[in-house]
mmCIF file of C-alpha atoms in Angstrom:
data_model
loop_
_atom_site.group_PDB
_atom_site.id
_atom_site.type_symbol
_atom_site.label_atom_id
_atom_site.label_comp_id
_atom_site.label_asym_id
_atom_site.label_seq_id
_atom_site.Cartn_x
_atom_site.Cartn_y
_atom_site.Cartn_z
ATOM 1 C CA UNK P 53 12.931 -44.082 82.218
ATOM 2 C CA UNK P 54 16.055 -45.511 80.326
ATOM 3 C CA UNK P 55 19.373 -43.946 80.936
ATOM 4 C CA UNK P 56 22.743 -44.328 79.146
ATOM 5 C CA UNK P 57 26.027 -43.163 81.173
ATOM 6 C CA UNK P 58 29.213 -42.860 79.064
ATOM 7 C CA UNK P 59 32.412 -43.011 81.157
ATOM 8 C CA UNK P 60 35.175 -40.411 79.404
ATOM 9 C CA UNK P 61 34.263 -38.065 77.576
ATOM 10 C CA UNK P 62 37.521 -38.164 75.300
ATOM 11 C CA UNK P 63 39.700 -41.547 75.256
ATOM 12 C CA UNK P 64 43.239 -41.133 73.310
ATOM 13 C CA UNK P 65 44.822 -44.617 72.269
ATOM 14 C CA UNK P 66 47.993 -45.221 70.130
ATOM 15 C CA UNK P 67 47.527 -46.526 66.634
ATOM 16 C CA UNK P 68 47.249 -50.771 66.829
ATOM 17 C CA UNK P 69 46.338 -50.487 70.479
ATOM 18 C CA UNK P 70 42.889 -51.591 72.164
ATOM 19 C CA UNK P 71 39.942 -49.551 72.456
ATOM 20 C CA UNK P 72 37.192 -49.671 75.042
ATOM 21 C CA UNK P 73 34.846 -47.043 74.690
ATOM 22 C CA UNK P 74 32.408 -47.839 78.115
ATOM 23 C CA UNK P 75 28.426 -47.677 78.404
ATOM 24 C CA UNK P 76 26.476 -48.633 81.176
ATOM 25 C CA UNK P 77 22.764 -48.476 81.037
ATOM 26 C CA UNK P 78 19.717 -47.958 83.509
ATOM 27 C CA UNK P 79 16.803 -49.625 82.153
ATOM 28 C CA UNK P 80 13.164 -50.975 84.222
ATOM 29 C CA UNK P 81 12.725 -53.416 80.765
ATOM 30 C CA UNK P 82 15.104 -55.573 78.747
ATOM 31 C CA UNK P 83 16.995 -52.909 77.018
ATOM 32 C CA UNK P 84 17.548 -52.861 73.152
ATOM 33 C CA UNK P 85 21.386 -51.040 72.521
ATOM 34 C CA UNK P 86 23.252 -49.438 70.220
ATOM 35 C CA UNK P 87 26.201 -48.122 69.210
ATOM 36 C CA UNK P 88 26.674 -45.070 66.737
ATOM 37 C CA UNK P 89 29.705 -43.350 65.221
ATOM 38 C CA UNK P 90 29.553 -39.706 64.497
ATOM 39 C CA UNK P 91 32.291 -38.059 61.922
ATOM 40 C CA UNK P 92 33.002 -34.427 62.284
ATOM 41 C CA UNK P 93 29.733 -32.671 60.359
ATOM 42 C CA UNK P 94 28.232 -35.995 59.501
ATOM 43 C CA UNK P 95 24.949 -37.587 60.630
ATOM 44 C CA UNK P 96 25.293 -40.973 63.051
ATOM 45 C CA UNK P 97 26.089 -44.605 61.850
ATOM 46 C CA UNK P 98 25.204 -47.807 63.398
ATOM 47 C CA UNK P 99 27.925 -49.702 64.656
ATOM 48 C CA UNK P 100 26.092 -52.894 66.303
ATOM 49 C CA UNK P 101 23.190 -53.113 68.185
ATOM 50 C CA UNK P 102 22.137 -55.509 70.492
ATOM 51 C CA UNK P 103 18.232 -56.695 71.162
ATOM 52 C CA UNK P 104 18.112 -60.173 72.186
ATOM 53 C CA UNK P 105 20.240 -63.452 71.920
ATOM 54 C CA UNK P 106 23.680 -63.880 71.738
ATOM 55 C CA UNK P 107 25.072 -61.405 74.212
ATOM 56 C CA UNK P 108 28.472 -60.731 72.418
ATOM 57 C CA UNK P 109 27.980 -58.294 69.054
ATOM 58 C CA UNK P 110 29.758 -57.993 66.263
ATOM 59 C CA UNK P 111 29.951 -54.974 64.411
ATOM 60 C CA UNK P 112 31.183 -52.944 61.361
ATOM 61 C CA UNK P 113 35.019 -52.012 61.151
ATOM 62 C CA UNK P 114 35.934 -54.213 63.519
ATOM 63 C CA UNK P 115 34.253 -53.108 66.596
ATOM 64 C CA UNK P 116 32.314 -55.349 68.971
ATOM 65 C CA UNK P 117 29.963 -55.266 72.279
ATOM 66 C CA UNK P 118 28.871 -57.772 74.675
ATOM 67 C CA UNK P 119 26.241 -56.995 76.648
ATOM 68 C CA UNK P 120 25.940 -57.933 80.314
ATOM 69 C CA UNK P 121 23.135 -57.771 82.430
ATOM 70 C CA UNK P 122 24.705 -58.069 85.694
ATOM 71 C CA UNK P 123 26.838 -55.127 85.012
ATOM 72 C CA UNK P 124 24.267 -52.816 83.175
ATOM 73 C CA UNK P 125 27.335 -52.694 81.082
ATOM 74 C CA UNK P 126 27.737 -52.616 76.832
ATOM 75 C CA UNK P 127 31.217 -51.406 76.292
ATOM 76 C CA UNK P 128 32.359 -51.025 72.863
ATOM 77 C CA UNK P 129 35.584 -52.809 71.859
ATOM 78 C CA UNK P 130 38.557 -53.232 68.790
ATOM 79 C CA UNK P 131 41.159 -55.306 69.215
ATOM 80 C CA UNK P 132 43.523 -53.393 67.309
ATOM 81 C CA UNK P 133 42.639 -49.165 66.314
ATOM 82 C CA UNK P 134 43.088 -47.432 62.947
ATOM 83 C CA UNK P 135 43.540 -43.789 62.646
ATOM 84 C CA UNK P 136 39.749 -44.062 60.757
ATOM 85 C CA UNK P 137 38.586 -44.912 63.884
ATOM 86 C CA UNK P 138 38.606 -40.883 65.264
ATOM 87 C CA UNK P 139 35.748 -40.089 66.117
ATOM 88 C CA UNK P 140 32.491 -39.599 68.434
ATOM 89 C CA UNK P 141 30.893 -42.387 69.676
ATOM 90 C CA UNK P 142 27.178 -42.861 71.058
ATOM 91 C CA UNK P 143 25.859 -45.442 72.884
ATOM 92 C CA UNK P 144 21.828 -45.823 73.045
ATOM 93 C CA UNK P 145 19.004 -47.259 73.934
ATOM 94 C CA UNK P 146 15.893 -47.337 73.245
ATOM 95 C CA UNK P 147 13.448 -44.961 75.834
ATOM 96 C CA UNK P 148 10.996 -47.489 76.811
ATOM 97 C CA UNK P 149 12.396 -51.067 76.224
ATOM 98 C CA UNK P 150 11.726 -52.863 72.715
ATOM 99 C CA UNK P 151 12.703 -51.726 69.440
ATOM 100 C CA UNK P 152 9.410 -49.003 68.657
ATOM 101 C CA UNK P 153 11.266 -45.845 70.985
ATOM 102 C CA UNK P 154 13.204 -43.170 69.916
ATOM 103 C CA UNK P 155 16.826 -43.616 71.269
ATOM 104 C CA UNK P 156 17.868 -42.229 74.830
ATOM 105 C CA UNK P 157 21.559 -41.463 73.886
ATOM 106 C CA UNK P 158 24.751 -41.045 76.211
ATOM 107 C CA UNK P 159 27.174 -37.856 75.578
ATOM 108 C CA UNK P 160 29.571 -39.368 73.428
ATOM 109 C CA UNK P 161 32.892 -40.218 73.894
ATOM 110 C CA UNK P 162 35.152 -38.755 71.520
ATOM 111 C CA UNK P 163 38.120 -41.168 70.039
ATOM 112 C CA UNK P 164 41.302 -39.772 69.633
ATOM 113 C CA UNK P 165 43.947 -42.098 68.003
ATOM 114 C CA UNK P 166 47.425 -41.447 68.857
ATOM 115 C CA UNK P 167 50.033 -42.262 65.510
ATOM 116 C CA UNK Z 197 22.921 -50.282 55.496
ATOM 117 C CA UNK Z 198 19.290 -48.294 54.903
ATOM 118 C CA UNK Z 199 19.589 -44.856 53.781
ATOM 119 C CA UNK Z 200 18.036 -42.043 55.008
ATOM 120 C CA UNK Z 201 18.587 -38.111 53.255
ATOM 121 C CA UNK Z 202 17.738 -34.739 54.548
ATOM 122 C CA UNK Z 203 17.381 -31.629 53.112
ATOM 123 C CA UNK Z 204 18.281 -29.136 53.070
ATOM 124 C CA UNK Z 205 21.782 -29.798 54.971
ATOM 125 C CA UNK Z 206 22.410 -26.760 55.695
ATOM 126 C CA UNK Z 207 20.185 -23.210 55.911
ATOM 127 C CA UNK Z 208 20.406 -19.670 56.935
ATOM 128 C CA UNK Z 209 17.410 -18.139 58.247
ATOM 129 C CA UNK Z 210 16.427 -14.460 59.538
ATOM 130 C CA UNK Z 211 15.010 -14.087 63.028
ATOM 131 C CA UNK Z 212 11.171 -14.732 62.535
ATOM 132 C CA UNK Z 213 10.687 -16.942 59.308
ATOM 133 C CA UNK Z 214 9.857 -20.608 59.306
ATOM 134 C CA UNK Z 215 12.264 -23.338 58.124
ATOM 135 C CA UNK Z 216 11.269 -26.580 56.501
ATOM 136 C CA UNK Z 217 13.448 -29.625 56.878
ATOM 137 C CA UNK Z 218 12.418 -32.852 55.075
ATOM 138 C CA UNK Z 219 13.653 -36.294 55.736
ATOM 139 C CA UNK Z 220 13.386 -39.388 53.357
ATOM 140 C CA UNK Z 221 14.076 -42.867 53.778
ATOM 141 C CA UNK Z 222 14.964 -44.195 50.140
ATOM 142 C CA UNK Z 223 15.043 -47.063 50.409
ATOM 143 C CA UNK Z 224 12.611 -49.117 52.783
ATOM 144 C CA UNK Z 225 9.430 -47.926 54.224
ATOM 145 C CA UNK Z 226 8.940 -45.698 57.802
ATOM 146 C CA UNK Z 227 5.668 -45.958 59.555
ATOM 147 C CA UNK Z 228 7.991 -43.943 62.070
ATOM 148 C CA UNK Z 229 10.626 -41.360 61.931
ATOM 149 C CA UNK Z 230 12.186 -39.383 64.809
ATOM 150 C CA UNK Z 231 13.819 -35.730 65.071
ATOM 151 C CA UNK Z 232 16.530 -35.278 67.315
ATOM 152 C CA UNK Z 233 18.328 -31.948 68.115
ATOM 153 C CA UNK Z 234 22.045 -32.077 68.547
ATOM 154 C CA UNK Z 235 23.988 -28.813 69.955
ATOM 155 C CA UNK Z 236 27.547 -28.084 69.580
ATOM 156 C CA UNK Z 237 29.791 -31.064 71.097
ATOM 157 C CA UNK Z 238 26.344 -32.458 73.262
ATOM 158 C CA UNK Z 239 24.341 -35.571 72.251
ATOM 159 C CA UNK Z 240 21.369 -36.114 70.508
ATOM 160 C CA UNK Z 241 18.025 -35.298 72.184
ATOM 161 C CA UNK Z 242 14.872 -36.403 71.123
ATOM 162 C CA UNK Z 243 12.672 -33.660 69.968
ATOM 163 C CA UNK Z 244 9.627 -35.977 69.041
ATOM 164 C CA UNK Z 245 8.150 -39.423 67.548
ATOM 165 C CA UNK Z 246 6.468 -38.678 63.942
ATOM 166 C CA UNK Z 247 4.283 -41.929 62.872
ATOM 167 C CA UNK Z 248 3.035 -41.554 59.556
ATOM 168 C CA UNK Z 249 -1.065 -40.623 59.531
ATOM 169 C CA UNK Z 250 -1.481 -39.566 62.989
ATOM 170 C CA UNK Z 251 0.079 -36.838 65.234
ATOM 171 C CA UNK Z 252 3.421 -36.893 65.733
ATOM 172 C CA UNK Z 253 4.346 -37.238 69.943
ATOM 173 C CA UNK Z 254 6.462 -34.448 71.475
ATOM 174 C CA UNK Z 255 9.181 -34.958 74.111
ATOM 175 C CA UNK Z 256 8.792 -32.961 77.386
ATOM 176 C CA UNK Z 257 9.523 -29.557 76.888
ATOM 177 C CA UNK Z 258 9.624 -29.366 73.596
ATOM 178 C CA UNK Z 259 6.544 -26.728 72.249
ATOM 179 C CA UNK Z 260 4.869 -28.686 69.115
ATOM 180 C CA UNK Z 261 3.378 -25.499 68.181
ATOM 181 C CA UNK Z 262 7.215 -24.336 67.305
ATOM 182 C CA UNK Z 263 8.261 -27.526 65.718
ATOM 183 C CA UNK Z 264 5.486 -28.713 63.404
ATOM 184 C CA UNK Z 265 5.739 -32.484 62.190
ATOM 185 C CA UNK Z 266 4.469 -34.155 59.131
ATOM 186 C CA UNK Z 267 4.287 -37.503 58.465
ATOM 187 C CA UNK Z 268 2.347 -37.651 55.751
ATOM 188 C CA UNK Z 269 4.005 -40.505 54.001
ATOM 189 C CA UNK Z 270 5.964 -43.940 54.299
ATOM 190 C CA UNK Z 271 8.641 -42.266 53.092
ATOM 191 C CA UNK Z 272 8.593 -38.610 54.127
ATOM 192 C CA UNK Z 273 8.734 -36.508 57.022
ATOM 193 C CA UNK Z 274 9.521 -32.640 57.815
ATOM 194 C CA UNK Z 275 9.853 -30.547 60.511
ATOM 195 C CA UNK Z 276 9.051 -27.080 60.146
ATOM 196 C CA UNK Z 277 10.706 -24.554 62.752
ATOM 197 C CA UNK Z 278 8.399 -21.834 63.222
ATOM 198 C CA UNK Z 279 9.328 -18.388 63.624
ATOM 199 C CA UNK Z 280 12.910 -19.092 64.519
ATOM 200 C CA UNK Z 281 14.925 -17.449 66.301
ATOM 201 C CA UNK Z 282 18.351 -17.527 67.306
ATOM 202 C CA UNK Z 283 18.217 -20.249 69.898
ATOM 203 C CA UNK Z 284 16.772 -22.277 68.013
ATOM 204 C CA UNK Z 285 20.286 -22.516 65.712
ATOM 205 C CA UNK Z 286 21.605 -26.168 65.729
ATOM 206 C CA UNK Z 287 21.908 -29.621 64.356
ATOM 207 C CA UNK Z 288 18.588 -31.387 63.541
ATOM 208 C CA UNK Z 289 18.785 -35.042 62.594
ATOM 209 C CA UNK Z 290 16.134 -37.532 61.993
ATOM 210 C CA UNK Z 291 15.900 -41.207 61.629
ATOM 211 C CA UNK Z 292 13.704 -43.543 60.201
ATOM 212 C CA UNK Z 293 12.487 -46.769 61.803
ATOM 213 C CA UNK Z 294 13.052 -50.082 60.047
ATOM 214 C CA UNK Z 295 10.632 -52.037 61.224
ATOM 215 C CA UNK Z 296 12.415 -54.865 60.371
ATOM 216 C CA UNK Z 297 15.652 -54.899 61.252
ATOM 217 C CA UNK Z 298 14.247 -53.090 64.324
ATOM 218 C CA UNK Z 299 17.213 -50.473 63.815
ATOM 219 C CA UNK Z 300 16.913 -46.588 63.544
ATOM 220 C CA UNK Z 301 18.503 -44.995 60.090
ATOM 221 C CA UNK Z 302 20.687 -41.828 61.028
ATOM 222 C CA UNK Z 303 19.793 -39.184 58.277
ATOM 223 C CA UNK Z 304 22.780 -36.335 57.765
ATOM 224 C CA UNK Z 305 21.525 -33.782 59.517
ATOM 225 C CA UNK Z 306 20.427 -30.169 58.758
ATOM 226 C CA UNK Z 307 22.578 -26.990 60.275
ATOM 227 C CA UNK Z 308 20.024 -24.254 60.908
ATOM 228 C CA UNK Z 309 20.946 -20.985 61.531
ATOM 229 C CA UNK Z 310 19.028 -18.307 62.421
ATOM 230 C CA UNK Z 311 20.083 -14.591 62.447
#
């Protein structure tokens, strides 16, 4: 069974600093990932997603990914954050490998951005 | 990106009456939709797989007499919550499947709250 581990549960970063949101992954098949951003009372948007190829994703509003296989790792990264970027942040992947699953997500990691 | 509604967003139920929540994509077709369940400040879980014509697949532990999926269109699925009760208050959120972007479409969500 896929797994998703989300280290920090809140990160705080000052406005125009770098943010790394980290994801590592557990998965017995070539994992497809995601990234989602929750606002408070809102439903979840895709940020990037990664299923084959290139290893290094780009994203909406700036953010990117890159996965790595040696590291089970697909951190989530912005050069530079807004205070739009507050918010909760999922990483996924998909339960069995491929793109047909429903998502196994990791508990979040709420974004707090520092003025 | 694809968007996918839900409705109602938000409903109060007594203790004992069923609850009917629909979700639509609107603008590409779903041969499969999923319904997660979200509680306060947690991550999503998935409830079950609905594929449109055929039985919709439960996750362990969830009871699919309590949480009745239909499917019965490319465009349409609902989840009914039978005689609710108060644990079953929470965020319910589906997505649809696009097939061919291989990507999962975050509806809104739907509060339920049962008294």
């Amino acid at each position: 069974a896929q797994s998703v581990t989300q280290l920090g549960s809140h990160v705080s970063v000052s406005e125009g600093a770098l943010v790394l949101l980290r994801c590592n992954y557990s998965s017995s098949v070539p994992p497809y990932l995601f990234w989602y951003v929750q606002y408070p009372n809102q439903g979840l948007q895709l940020l990037l997603k990664y299923t084959t190829g290139a290893t290094l994703v780009k994203g909406i509003n700036g953010f990117e990914a890159e996965f790595k296989k040696s590291e089970t790792s697909f951190h989530l990264t912005k050069p530079s954050a807004h205070m739009s970027d507050a918010a909760e942040y999922f990483c996924a992947v998909t339960k069995s490998g491929g793109g047909a699953d429903g998502l196994t997500f990791g508990k979040g990691t709420h974004l707090i951005i520092q003025p | 990106g694809a968007v996918v509604s839900q409705h109602p967003s938000r409903v109060i139920c007594k203790s004992g009456t069923s609850v009917k929540i629909e979700c639509r994509s609107l603008d590409f077709q779903a041969t499969t939709m999923f319904w997660y369940r979200q509680f306060p400040k947690q991550s999503l879980m998935l409830m079950a797989t609905s594929n449109e014509g055929s039985k919709a697949t439960y996750e362990q532990g969830v009871e699919k007499d309590k949480f009745l999926i239909n499917h019965a269109s490319l465009t349409l699925s609902t989840l009914t919550v039978t005689s609710a009760h108060p644990e079953d208050s929470s965020f319910y959120i589906c997505s649809a499947r696009d097939t061919i972007k291989e990507t999962q479409y975050f509806g809104p969500g739907t509060r339920l709250l049962v008294l």
